Short mmCIF file of C-alpha atoms and ligand atoms in Angstrom, two decimals:
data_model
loop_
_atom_site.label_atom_id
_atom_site.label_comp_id
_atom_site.label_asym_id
_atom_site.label_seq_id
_atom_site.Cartn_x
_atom_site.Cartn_y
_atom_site.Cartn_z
CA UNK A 22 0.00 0.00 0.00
CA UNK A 23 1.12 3.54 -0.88
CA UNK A 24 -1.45 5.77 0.67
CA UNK A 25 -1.13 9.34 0.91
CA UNK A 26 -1.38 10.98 4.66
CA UNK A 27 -4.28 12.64 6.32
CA UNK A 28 -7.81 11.80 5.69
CA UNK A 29 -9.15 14.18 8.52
CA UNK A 30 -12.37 15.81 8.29
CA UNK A 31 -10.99 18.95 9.05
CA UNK A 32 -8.82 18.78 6.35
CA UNK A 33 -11.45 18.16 4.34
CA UNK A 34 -14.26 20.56 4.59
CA UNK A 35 -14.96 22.90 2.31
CA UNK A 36 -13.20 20.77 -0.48
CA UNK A 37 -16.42 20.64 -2.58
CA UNK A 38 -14.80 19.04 -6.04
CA UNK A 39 -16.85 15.77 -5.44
CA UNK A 40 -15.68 13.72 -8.55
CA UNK A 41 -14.26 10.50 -7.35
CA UNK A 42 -10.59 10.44 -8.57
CA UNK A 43 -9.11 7.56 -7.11
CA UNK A 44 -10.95 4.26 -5.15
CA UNK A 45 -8.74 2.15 -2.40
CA UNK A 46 -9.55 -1.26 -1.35
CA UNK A 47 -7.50 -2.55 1.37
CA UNK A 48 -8.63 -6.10 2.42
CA UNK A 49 -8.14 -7.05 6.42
CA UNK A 50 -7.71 -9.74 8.37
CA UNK A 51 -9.37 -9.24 12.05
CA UNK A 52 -9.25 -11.20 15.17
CA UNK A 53 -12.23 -12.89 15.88
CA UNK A 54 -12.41 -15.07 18.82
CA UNK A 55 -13.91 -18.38 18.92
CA UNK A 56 -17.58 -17.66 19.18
CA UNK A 57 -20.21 -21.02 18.52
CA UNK A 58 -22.92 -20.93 16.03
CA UNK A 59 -25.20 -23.80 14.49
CA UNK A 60 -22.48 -24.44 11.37
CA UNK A 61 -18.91 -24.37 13.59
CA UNK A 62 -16.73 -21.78 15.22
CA UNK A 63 -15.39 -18.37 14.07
CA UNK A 64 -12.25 -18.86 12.81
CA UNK A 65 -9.06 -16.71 14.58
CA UNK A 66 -9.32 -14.42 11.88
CA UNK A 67 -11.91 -12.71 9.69
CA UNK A 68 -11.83 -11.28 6.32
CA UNK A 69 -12.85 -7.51 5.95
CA UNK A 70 -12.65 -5.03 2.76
CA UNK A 71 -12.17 -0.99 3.69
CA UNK A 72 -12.80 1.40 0.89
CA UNK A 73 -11.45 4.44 0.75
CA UNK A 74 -13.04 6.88 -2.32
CA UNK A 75 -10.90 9.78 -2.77
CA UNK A 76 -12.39 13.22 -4.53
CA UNK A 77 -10.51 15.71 -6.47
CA UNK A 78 -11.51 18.51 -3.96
CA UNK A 79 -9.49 16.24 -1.63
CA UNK A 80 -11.96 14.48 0.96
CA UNK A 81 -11.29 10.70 1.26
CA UNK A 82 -14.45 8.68 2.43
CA UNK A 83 -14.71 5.20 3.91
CA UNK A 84 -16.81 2.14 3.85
CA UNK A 85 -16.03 -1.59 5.33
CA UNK A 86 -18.08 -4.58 3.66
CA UNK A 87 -17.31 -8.48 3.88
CA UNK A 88 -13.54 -9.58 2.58
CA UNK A 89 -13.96 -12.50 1.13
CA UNK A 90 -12.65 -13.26 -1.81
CA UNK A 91 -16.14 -13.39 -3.85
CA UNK A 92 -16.72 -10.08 -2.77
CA UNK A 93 -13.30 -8.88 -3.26
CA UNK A 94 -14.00 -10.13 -7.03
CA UNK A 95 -16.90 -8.07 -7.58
CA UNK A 96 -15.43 -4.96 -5.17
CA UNK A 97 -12.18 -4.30 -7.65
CA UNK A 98 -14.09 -3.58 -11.09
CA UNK A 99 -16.42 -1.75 -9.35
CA UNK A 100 -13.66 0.43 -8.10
CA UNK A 101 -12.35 1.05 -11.09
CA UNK A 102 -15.32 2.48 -13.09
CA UNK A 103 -15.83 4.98 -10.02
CA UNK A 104 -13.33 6.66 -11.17
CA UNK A 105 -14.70 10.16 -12.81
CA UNK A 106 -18.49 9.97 -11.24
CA UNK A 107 -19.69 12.12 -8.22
CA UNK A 108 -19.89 10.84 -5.00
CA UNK A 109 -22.78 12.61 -5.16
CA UNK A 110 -24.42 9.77 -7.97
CA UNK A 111 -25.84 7.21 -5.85
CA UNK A 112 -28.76 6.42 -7.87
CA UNK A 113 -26.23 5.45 -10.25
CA UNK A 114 -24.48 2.91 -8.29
CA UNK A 115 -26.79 -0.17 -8.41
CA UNK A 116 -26.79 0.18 -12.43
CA UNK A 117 -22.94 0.74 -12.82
CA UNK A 118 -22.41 -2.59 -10.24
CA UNK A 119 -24.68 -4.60 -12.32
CA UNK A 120 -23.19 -3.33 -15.71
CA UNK A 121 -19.14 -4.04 -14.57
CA UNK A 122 -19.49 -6.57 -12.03
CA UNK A 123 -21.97 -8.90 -13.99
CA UNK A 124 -25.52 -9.91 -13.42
CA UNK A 125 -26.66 -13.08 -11.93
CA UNK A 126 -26.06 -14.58 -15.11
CA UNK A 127 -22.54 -13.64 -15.68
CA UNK A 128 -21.66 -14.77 -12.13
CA UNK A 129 -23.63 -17.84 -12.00
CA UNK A 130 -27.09 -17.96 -11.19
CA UNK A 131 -28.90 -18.39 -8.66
CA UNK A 132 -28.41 -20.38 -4.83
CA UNK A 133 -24.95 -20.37 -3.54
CA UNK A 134 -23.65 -21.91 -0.30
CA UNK A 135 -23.08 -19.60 2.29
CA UNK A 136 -22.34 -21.64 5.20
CA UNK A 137 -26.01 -21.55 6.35
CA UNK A 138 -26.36 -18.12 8.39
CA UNK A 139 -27.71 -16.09 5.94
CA UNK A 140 -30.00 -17.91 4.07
CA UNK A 141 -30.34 -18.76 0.26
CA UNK A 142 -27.75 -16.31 -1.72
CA UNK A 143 -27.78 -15.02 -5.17
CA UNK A 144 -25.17 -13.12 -7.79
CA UNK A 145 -27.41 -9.92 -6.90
CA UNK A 146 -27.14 -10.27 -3.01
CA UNK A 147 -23.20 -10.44 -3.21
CA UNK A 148 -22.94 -7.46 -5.68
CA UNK A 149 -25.44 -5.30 -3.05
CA UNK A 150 -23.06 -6.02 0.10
CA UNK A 151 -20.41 -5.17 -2.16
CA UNK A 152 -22.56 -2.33 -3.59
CA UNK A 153 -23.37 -0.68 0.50
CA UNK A 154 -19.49 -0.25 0.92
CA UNK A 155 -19.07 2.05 -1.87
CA UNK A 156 -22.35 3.47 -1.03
CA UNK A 157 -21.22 4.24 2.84
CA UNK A 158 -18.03 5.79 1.04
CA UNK A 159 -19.53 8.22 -0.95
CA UNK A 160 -21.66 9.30 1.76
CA UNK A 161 -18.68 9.86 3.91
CA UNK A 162 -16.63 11.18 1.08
CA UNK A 163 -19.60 13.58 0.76
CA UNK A 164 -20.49 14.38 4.06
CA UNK A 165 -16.77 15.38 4.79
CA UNK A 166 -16.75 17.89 1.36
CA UNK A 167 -19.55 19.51 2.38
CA UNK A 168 -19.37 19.54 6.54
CA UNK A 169 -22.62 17.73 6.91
CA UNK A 170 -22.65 14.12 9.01
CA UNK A 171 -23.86 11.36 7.31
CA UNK A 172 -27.27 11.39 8.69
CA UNK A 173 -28.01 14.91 7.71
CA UNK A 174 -27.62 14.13 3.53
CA UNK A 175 -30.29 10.94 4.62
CA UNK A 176 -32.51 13.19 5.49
CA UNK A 177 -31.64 14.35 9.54
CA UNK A 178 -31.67 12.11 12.35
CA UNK A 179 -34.53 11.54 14.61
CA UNK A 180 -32.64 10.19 17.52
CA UNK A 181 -29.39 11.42 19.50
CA UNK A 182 -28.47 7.89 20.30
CA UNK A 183 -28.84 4.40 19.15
CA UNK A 184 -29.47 1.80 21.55
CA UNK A 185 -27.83 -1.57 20.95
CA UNK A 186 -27.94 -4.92 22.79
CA UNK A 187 -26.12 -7.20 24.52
CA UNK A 188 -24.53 -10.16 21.68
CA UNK A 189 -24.46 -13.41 23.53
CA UNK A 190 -22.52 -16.25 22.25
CA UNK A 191 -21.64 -19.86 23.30
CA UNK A 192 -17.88 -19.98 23.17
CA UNK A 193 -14.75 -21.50 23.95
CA UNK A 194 -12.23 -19.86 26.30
CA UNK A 195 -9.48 -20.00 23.41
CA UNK A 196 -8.98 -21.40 19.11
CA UNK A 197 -8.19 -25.03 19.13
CA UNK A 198 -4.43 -25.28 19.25
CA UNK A 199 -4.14 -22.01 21.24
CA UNK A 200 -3.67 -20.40 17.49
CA UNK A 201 -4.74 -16.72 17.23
CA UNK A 202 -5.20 -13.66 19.28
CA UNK A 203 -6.21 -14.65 23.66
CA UNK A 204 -8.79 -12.74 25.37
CA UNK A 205 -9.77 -12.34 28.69
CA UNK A 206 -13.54 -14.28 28.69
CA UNK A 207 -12.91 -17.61 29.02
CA UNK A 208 -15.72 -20.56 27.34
CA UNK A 209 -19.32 -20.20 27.98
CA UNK A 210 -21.19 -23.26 27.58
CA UNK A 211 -23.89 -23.55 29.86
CA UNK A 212 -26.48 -21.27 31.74
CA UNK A 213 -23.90 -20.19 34.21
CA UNK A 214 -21.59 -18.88 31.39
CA UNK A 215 -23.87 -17.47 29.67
CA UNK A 216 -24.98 -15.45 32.26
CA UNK A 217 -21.70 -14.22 33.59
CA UNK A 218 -21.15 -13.25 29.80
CA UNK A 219 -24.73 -11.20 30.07
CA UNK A 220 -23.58 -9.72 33.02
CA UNK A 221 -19.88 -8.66 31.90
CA UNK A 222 -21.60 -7.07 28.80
CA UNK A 223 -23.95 -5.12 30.87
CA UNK A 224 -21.72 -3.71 33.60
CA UNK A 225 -19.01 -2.82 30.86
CA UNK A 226 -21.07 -1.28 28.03
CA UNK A 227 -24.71 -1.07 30.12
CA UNK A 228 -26.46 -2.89 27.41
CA UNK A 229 -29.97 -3.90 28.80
CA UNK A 230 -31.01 -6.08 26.14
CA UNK A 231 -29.62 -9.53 25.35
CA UNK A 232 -29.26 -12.06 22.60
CA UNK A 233 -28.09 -15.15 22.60
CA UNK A 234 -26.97 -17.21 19.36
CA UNK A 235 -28.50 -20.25 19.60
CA UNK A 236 -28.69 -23.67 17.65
CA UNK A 237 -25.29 -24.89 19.23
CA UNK A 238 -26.62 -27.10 21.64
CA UNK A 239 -29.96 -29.16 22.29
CA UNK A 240 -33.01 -27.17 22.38
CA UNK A 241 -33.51 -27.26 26.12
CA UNK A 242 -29.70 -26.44 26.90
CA UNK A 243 -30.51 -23.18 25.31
CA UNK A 244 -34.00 -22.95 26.89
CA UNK A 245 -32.27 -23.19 30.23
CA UNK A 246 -29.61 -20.55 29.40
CA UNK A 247 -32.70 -18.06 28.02
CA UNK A 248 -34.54 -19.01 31.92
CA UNK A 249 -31.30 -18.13 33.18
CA UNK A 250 -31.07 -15.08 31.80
CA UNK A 251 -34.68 -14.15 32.41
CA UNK A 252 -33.82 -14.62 36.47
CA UNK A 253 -30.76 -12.37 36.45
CA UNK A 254 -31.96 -9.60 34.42
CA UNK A 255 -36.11 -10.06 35.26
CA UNK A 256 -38.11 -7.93 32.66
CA UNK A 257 -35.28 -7.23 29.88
CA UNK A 258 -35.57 -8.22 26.60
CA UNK A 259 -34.33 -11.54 25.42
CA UNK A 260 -33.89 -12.95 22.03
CA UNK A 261 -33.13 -16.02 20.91
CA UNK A 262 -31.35 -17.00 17.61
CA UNK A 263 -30.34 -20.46 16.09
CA UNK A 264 -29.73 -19.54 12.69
CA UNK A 265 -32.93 -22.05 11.38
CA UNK A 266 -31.11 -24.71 12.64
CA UNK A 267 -34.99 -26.27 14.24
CA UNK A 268 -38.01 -28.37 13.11
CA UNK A 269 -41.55 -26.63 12.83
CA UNK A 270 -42.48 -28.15 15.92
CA UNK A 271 -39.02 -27.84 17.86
CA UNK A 272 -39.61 -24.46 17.00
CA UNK A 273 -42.90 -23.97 18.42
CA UNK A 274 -42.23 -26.37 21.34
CA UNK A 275 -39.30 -23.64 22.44
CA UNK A 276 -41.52 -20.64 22.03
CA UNK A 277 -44.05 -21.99 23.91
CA UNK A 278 -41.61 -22.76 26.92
CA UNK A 279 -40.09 -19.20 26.18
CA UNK A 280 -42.64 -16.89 25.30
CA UNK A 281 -42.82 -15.50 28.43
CA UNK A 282 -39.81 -13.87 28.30
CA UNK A 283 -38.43 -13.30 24.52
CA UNK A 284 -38.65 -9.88 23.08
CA UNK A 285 -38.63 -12.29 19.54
CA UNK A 286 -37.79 -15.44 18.39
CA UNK A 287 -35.08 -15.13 15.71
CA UNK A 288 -34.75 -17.76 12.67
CA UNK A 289 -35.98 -20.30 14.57
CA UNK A 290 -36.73 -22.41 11.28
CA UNK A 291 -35.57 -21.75 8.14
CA UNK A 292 -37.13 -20.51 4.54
CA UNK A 293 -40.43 -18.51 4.77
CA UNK A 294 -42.95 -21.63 4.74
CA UNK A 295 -41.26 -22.87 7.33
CA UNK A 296 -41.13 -19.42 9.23
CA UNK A 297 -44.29 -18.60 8.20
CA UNK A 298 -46.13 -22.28 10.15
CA UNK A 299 -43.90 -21.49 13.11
CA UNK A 300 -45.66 -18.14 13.26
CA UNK A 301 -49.28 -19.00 12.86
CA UNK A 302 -48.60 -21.18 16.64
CA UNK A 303 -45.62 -19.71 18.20
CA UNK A 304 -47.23 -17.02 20.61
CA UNK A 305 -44.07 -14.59 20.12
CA UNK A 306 -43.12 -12.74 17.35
CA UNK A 307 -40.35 -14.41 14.95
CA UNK A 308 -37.36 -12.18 13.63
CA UNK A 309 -35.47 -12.66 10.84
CA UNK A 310 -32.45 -11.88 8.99
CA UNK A 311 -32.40 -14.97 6.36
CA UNK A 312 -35.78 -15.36 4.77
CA UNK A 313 -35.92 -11.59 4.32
CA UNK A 314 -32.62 -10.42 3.05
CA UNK A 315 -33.56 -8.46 0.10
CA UNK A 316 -36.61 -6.92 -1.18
CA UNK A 317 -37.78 -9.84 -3.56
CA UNK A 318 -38.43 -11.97 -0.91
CA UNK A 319 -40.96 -9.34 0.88
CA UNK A 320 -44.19 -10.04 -0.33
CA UNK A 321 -44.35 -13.58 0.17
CA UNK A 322 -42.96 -13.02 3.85
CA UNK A 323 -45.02 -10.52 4.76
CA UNK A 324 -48.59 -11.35 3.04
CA UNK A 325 -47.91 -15.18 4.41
CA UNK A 326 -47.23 -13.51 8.06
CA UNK A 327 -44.03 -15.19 8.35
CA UNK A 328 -42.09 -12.61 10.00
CA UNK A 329 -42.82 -10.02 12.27
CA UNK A 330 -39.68 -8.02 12.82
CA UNK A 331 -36.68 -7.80 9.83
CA UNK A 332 -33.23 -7.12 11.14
CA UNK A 333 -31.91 -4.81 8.75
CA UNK A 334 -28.45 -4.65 7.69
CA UNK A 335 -27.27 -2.47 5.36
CA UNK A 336 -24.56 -4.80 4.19
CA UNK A 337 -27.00 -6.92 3.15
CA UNK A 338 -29.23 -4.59 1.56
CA UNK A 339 -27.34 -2.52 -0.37
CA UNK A 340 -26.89 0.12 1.72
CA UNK A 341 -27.66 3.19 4.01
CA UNK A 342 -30.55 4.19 1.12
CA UNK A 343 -32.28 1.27 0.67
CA UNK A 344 -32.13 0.77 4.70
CA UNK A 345 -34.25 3.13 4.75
CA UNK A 346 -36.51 2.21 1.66
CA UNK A 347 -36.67 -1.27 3.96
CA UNK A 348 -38.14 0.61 6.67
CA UNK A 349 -40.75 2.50 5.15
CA UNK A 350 -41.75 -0.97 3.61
CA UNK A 351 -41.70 -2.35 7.14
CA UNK A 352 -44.02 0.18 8.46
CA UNK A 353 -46.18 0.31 5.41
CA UNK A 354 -47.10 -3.39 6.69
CA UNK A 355 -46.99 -2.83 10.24
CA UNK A 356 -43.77 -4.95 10.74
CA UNK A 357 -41.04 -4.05 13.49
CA UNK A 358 -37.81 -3.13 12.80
CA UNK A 359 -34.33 -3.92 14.41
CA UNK A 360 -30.48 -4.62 12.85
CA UNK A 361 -28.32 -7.51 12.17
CA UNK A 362 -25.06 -7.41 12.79
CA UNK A 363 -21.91 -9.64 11.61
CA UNK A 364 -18.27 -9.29 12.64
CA UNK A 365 -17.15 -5.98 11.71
CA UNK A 366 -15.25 -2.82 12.58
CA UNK A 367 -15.53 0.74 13.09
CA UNK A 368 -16.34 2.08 9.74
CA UNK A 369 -19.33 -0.56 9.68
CA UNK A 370 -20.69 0.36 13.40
CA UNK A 371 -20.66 4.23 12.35
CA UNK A 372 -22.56 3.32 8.96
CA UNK A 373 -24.91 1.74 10.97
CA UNK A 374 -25.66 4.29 13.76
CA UNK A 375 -26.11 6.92 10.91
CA UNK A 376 -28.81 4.82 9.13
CA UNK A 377 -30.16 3.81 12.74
CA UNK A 378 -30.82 7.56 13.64
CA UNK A 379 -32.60 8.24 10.98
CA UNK A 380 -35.56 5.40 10.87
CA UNK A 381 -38.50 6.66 13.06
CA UNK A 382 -40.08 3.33 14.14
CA UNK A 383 -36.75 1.18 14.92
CA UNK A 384 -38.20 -0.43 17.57
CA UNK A 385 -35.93 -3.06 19.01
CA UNK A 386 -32.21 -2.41 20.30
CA UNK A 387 -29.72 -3.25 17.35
CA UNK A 388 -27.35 -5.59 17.03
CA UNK A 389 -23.57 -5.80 17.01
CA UNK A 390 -20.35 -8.12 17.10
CA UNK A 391 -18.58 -4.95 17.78
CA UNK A 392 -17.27 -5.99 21.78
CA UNK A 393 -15.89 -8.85 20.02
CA UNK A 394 -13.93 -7.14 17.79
CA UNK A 395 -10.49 -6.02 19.66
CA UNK A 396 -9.02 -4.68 16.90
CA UNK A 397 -9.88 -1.59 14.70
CA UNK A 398 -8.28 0.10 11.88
CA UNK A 399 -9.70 3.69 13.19
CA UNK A 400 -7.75 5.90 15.37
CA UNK A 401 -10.70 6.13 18.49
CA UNK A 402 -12.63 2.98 18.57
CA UNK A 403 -16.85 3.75 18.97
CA UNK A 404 -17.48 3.07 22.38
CA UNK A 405 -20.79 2.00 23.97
CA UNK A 406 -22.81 3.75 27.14
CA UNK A 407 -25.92 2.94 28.69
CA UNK A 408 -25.85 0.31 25.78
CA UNK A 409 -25.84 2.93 23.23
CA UNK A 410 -23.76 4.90 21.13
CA UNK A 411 -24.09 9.16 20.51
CA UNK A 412 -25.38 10.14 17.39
CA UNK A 413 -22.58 12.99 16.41
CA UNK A 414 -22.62 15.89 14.23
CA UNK A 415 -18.72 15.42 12.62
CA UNK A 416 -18.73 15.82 8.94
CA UNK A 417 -19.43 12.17 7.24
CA UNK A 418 -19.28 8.75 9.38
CA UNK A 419 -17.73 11.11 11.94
CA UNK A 420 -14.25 8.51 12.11
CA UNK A 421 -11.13 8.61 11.24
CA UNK A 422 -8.53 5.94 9.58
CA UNK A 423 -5.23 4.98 11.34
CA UNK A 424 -3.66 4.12 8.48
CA UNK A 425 -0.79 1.87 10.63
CA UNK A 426 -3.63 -0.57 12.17
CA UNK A 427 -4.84 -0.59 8.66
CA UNK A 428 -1.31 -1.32 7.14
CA UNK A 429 -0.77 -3.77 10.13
CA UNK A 430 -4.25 -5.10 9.28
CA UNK A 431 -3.59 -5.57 5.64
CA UNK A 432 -0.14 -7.45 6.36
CA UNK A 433 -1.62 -9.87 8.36
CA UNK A 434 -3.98 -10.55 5.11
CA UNK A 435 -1.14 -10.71 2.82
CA UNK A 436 0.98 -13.10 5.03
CA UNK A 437 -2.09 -15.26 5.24
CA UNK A 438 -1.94 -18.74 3.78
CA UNK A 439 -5.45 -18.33 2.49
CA UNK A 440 -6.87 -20.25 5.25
CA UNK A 441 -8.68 -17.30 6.81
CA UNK A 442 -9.80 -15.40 3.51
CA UNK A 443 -12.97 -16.90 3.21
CA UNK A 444 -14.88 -17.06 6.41
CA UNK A 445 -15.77 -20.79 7.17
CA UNK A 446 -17.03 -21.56 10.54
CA UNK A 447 -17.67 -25.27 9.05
CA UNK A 448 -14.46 -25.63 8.08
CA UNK A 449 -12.88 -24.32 11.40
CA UNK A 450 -15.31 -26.53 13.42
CA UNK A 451 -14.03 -29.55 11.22
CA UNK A 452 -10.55 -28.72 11.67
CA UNK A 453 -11.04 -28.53 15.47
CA UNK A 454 -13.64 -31.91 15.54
CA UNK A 455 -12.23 -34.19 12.51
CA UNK A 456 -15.34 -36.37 13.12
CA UNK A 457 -17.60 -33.45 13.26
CA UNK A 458 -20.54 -33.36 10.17
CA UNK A 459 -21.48 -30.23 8.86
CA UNK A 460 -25.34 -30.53 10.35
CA UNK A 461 -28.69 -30.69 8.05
CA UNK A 462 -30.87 -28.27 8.05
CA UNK A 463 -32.92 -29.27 10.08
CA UNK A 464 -30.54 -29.86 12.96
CA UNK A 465 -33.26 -30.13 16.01
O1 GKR B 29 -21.33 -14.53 13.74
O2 GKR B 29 -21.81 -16.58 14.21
C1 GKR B 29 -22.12 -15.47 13.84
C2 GKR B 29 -23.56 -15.16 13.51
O3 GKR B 29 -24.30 -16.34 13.46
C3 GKR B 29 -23.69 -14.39 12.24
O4 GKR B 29 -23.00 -15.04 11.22
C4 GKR B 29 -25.13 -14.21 11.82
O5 GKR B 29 -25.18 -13.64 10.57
O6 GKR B 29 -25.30 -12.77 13.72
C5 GKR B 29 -25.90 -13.28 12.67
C6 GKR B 29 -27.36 -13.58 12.86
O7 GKR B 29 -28.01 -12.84 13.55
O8 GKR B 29 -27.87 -14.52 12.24
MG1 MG B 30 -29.93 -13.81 13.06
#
């Protein structure tokens, strides 16, 4: 890498030339510790991509999306042609993606394995992840030319703050082999883990709401830790999430032992029908961020009753924009509103506090891996209080790159065998288990 210095907003305002003259991708490897979901374990390190769009007045604006390597396909053309358009021109995004990255067709059709945790993916799903980091760029890029913070050119934010919650997960206390980066929490892998997790997150970051990722364990191991959690913080809301990993009727025999005390009921089965039967009996509302993950598969969600909450994500959806166009959708059919969250840094959990601000009926604390994540490649890491992070005014995302932790970032990528630049919690969980099987879906 061969960046020039400075990137400050200071620096920056009042540089109004907003042609885009030069687009950075620097992909990242970040230390992820070993956190349990339905397919495996998080591997020791994750892939990242950070964007940096550059304008000729000067201003240098930054987005993070996924780093794997089928995104960093589609993330370098589109870099290229950006070169010469406004930051301004995002309208024209979604049409120059699909014109130099390839439709579906060009990048093969249809489903694609994604380990399981996102549901079904397409060609057009990868190109809008890819598509929200550019998208978050420009906005920055933008927001630093002209002064104005990121929520101000999406129309003005309607909240000071943006509550999050607590992200529970089942975990071991370090990555088989003792390979990767240590931390300080040791395993949780009962009730009495779990809890003492809950309880670390709330007295460091005051988060009042928790979830837990589920479908790790038996059904009723992860009933007990959700009863457990219900005694030691009585009244706070409590969601449960295992990825679809469960039956129709496992799924409606744990919200009827839960429904007392979940907020929601996230992906307890997976694919809308399945969703949608769980629903009709379940006596709690079902969240979802993997039958609803882009706006084609609204209307049969929604008109079969499915789903009563979507966790947006702007990754996923293309960006800060169509977060927004999401919402209004949402409320048009009286459905809730809250925010998924996957490992990410900085860059990502400013994005999505801008976007957060600005939707009026975001009803449910969001979600974020972001106390997971150690490491950072800005200069101040966000910090949470109260369980929620301040809305600023700075120009843009209102952050600023260290471009060592980036550099040190990006060398740990480089010097990596490959094994980490594809995120594959399978994989990891084989590696650890040799006579582990990658479980069907349904697991319970
Ligand atoms: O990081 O293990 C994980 C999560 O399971 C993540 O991959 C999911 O996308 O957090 C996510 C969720 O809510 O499904
Ligand atoms: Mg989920």
């Amino acid at each position: 890498m061969n960046h020039p210095a400075g990137t400050s907003a200071a620096a920056n305002a009042g540089t109004k030339d907003l042609t885009i003259t030069e687009v950075r991708l620097t992909p990242v490897l970040v230390a992820d510790p070993p956190l349990l979901n339905t397919q495996g374990v998080h591997q020791p390190y994750t892939p990242r991509l950070i964007i940096e769009v550059v304008t000729a007045g000067g201003a240098t604006g930054l987005g993070e999306t996924y780093g794997d390597t089928k995104y960093l396909e589609l993330a370098r053309p589109l870099a290229g042609a950006l070169t010469g358009r406004a930051v301004t021109d995002l309208n024209g995004l979604p049409a120059l993606a699909a014109e130099v990255c390839g439709g579906p067709a060009a990048t093969g059709a249809g489903a694609v394995d994604v380990g399981g945790l996102r549901g079904v993916q397409t060609a057009d799903k990868l190109r809008l992840s890819v598509l929200s980091g550019f998208e978050v760029a420009c906005l920055d890029a933008w927001g630093r030319a002209t002064g104005l913070p990121v929520h101000a050119l999406l129309g003005g934010k309607v909240r000071d703050r943006v509550d999050y919650s607590a992200y529970l997960f089942y975990r071991w206390a370090e990555h088989p082999g003792g390979r990767g980066e240590r931390d300080d929490w040791g395993a949780a892998l009962d009730p009495a883990g779990v809890v003492a997790q809950a309880r670390r997150f709330a007295d460091t970051y005051g988060f009042t709401s928790f979830k837990l990722k589920g479908g790790v364990f038996e059904p009723a191991r992860e009933i007990a830790a959700i009863r457990a959690l219900a005694v030691e913080f009585p009244g706070q809301p409590l969601r449960l999430d295992p990825n679809g990993a469960w039956s129709v009727p496992t799924s409606l025999e744990v919200a009827h032992e839960l429904r007392d005390v979940l907020e929601y009921l996230e992906d307890p089965a997976s694919g809308t029908a399945r969703m949608a039967e769980v629903a009709a009996g379940a006596g709690v509302p079902l969240a979802t961020n993997m039958c609803v993950t882009t706006f084609d598969e609204i209307a049969e969600a929604f008109t079969s009753g499915a789903v009563q909450i979507v966790l947006c994500d702007h990754h996923y959806w293309g960006g800060l924009r169509n977060t927004r166009e999401l919402a209004a959708v949402c409320r048009t059919f009286g459905v809730g509103l809250s925010m998924h969250s996957n490992t990410h840094l900085g860059i990502s959990l400013a994005a999505m506090t801008q976007v957060a601000a600005t939707v009026p009926h975001l009803d449910h604390a969001c979600d974020s891996h972001y106390p997971w994540q150690t490491e950072d490649v800005l200069t101040e890491r966000l910090t949470f209080r109260d369980g929620r992070i301040d809305v600023g005014d700075a120009p843009g995302l209102g952050v600023e790159l260290d471009r060592d932790r980036l550099a040190a970032l990006h060398r740990r990528w480089l010097a990596d065998d490959g094994t980490h630049h594809d995120r594959d919690d399978a994989a990891a969980m084989r590696a650890a288990d040799p006579d582990r099987v990658t479980p069907a879906v349904p697991r319970w």
